[in-house]
Amino acid sequence: MKMTNTQLPIEEIVQNYSTNQTSGLNDAEVVRRQEENGKNVLTEAKKPNIFQQIGRHISDIASLVLLFAVVLSIYLALTTDSGWTKPIVIGSILVLNVMIGMYQEHSAEQALSALKKLSVHEVQVLRNGQKIMLDATELVVGDVILLEPGSQVPADARLITASNLSIDEAILTGESLPVDKISEPLREEPEEIGDYQNIVFSGTAVTQGNATAVVTEIGMQTELGSIAGMLNQTKVKQTPLQNRLNRLVSSLSGVAIAGGIIIFLLGMFLHGDPLASSLMIGVSLAVAAVPETLPIIVTISLAHGVKKMAKRNAIMRRVSAVETIGNVNVIASDKTGTLTQNKMTITKLWVNEGGLTAVNEVDVLDDHQAKLLKMFGLATNAQITKDENDLALEIGDSTELAIVRLLHKFGMSRNSLENDSPRLAEDPFDSTKKTMATLQKLPNNKSLLIVKGAFDRLPINRDTAEYAEALKNHDAFGREALRVLAVGYKVFDGVPTESIENLQDEVDLLGLVGMIDPPREEVIAAISEAHGAGIKTVMITGDHLETAKAIAKKIGILNAGDSVLTGTELRKLSDEQLMDQIEGTTVFARVSPEDKIRIVTAWQEQGAVVAMTGDGVNDAPALKAANVGIAMGITGTEVSKGAADMVLTDDNFATIVAAVSEGRTVYQNILKAVEFLIGVNFAQLFLMIFSVAIGWGAPLIAEQLLLINVLADGIPGFYLSREPGEKSVMKQKPITQLTSIFANGLGTRVAIRAVTFTILTLSIYAFGRFGMSNGGAAIGMTMLFLVLALGSMIDIYAIKTRESLRVASFKSNPTLNMGMTIAVVLVLAVAILPPLQNLFELVSLPPMAWLIVVVTMFIPTIVLEINKRLQNRNRVDNEYQAITED
Ligand code: ADP
Ligand code: MG
């Protein structure tokens, strides 16, 4: 940072950076500066180069053991007459293994970097004299940026103007209280970041006020950039499931290596086999039994989930959220804009002394009604203009747009109102106080204070007959699901000297408007889908209780037996009391963003996994506290997006439910991969150890084992991540993060598969060796190779869907079919083509042997299907029980 920036007057700053505070930079200048200084990005930690990547893949357990096998075989080739086939074949398998690993990881990374591009951070900038929205990475030094509540500061910048500006600098200073900022030059050079009162820093957040500023540093030159080393540790945190699977893989690797050692010892000491060949078979068995592809398949499944969720309008900001969203059992959703369409239309007016009017029944307004509308119009910031194609361009808050639309309908406009009575001051709306006020200039040296907002928050006298009448109408509006806005006013002689905040007491109530905001059409179905999936949806809104209840009933959130809480009631409850009540409560009305965090924690205390939505600056803490914080892509502030785990590009509740279903699908696919990868590994261990122990010798040679391992583990399993979701994913209760990987029958299925394959392969080998030939191993070995390789690949079709196998099951995942075809062709090529046969020590089979192979290789699939039908029948019974118990 250039220290003097703090002490210079604004004119000099502007001059030093060759910019213009009213028009900003022009395009040519921007291009020039970007060429010179690059983009406004924090450079990422360097990607490992190709050698480092290879190095990393070779250093996983399976590859290390494989490498050992290569070295060993080379040693044998050099010292004995065993030839070079083995080292070449095993070496190729090692290369193939590393290549598949690298390819898989690469596709996972691609999906994740696409994710980064999706989450752009937008800023308001002055360019060529115009205010535009821009991706923050496009900023250059000298740009004039505009900040408002909820903005995230995109670069380090010196303030030009600052009104009422407060900034949360916790990311840099750790200080959680916002600091006030000014635009005036400082007298002394500050010593600590927190003292740079007229500088705003990249990454910090505007909590209050408005400002313009000149960008002075971008990218790595910012204060944030200087600590980016810390932030660069973007080593994606492992998800809980990943952690558990990694532990599983380590223990299975232990078993595999133990198996390898056993077979080595058996071969050497029981049978007196040569050291080298015993060692070779031990090593190969260990390699085959280590489920080394599992961690990669998990990463790919998560990455694929991210991609699919993005297609369905949910942008994941953290990979771990892909998993967590599937575990959610409570969704706490904002009402306005998320459950509803956010298209408000005023349908009713009530004016003090003028009575109640349905808007669509009048063509001209009487004086009372016109006055009401004018007051609302003056205290409004939304704007409807025309764009270049003469289409209406609506800017501003949806509630206020409803007012402006009604003004236009009755031939008035905000501009002409504003011309007659210009605005002197404003106290902006916020969701905690739920009102806003403006001070307008009246002719003959008077001024007009207007307060508009929630009826129960308006500073009016409540002891009057008018109040009672207003309350009656207010409640009636609410029961019709209308959002109510009240307005009051007060006239002053001259311009009051007090600040607008202090003027707001005892205003005269003028009237109310009621506006309808219809529920989104998809929401009702989404809520019932969530319900069927064991997920409770609760509504959180700043609106009045009656309005909230009416809508909640319509969309199925408030049902018989559910209770409601208002913000006022909630604040009276202790944390324990809230915890007791939380489970029965589905509507929270008139709450402030500050209350949301208590709602989240109360649910979490009950053991729930909570998804919560939010859009404002004040929502950020609740979004962080929630298990999955969800921000609104359209109406949300940058700060809320920054705090969230997930951003909805369509602000739609139904998208959350879609994301849950994708999250669950990812989780299921990972479990399917576990099931697919580990059952046969055990069978291979049993087969080899048993066969050697009873004196049949090794029924498969090292190269065969390794090839089966690469093809069967590496290729089909990889495509399980692309398996589309099953209908049943949203008909089950949420899986908690404590549920064992082997729950829900998975353990049984793995065991069944291990046993089936052990028995099958031993029988085939015995039959081939003693039934089809006279004790020679070649035919039995070839039959065993085929049955094991093909059988353990085709049963993926029984594993990939929990529903019973049918024709459609074969169509749902074309990439899997493609991978399978490649793998099957490779296996057959090895078994049929003479040169490959020789390489892998296989022989041509007589037709009878082929027949047996083709028939028996389907046995594991059939056994799995039978078991599936039994398990599914039990599950249906259990689910039925669970439902009747509820
Ligand atoms: P929600 O979370 O449902 O959007 P808010 O906290 O934004 O609720 O709004 C709560 C109440 O504040 C509304 O019922 C309305 O009475 C009032 N209100 C909303 N927007 C404005 C506004 N722009 N100006 C004045 N009052 C408003
Ligand atoms: Mg709102």
CSV table of C-alpha atoms and ligand atoms in Angstrom, one decimal, residues 335-336 397 399-400 429 431 434-436 452-455 483-485 540-544 590-591, ligand 1:
chain,number,residue,atom,x,y,z
A,335,LYS,CA,-40.6,-16.8,2.4
A,336,THR,CA,-40.4,-13.8,0.2
A,397,ASP,CA,-37.0,-4.0,-4.1
A,399,THR,CA,-42.2,-4.5,-2.4
A,400,GLU,CA,-41.4,-1.0,-3.6
A,429,PHE,CA,-35.2,0.1,5.3
A,431,SER,CA,-35.1,-6.1,8.1
A,434,LYS,CA,-38.8,-3.1,9.3
A,435,THR,CA,-39.6,0.5,8.5
A,436,MET,CA,-38.0,3.3,6.4
A,452,LYS,CA,-43.5,3.5,5.8
A,453,GLY,CA,-43.2,-0.1,6.8
A,454,ALA,CA,-44.6,-2.8,9.0
A,455,PHE,CA,-47.8,-1.6,10.6
A,483,ARG,CA,-48.2,-8.5,2.7
A,484,VAL,CA,-49.1,-5.2,4.4
A,485,LEU,CA,-47.3,-1.9,4.3
A,540,ILE,CA,-38.9,-17.8,8.2
A,541,THR,CA,-40.2,-14.3,7.3
A,542,GLY,CA,-40.2,-10.7,8.3
A,543,ASP,CA,-43.8,-10.5,7.3
A,544,HIS,CA,-46.7,-10.4,9.8
A,590,ARG,CA,-41.8,-11.0,12.1
A,591,VAL,CA,-38.3,-12.3,12.7
B,1,ADP,P1,-39.1,-10.8,4.3
B,1,ADP,O1,-38.1,-11.6,5.0
B,1,ADP,O2,-40.4,-11.6,4.2
B,1,ADP,O3,-38.7,-10.3,3.0
B,1,ADP,P2,-38.7,-8.2,5.5
B,1,ADP,O4,-38.0,-8.3,6.8
B,1,ADP,O5,-38.0,-7.8,4.3
B,1,ADP,O6,-39.5,-9.6,5.3
B,1,ADP,O7,-40.0,-7.3,5.6
B,1,ADP,C1,-40.8,-7.3,6.7
B,1,ADP,C2,-41.9,-6.2,6.7
B,1,ADP,O8,-41.2,-5.0,6.4
B,1,ADP,C3,-42.9,-6.4,5.6
B,1,ADP,O9,-44.0,-7.1,6.0
B,1,ADP,C4,-43.3,-4.9,5.3
B,1,ADP,O10,-44.3,-4.5,6.1
B,1,ADP,C5,-42.0,-4.2,5.6
B,1,ADP,N1,-41.2,-3.8,4.4
B,1,ADP,C6,-40.7,-4.7,3.5
B,1,ADP,N2,-40.0,-4.0,2.6
B,1,ADP,C7,-40.1,-2.7,2.9
B,1,ADP,C8,-39.7,-1.5,2.3
B,1,ADP,N3,-39.0,-1.5,1.2
B,1,ADP,N4,-40.0,-0.3,2.9
B,1,ADP,C9,-40.7,-0.3,4.0
B,1,ADP,N5,-41.2,-1.4,4.6
B,1,ADP,C10,-40.9,-2.6,4.0
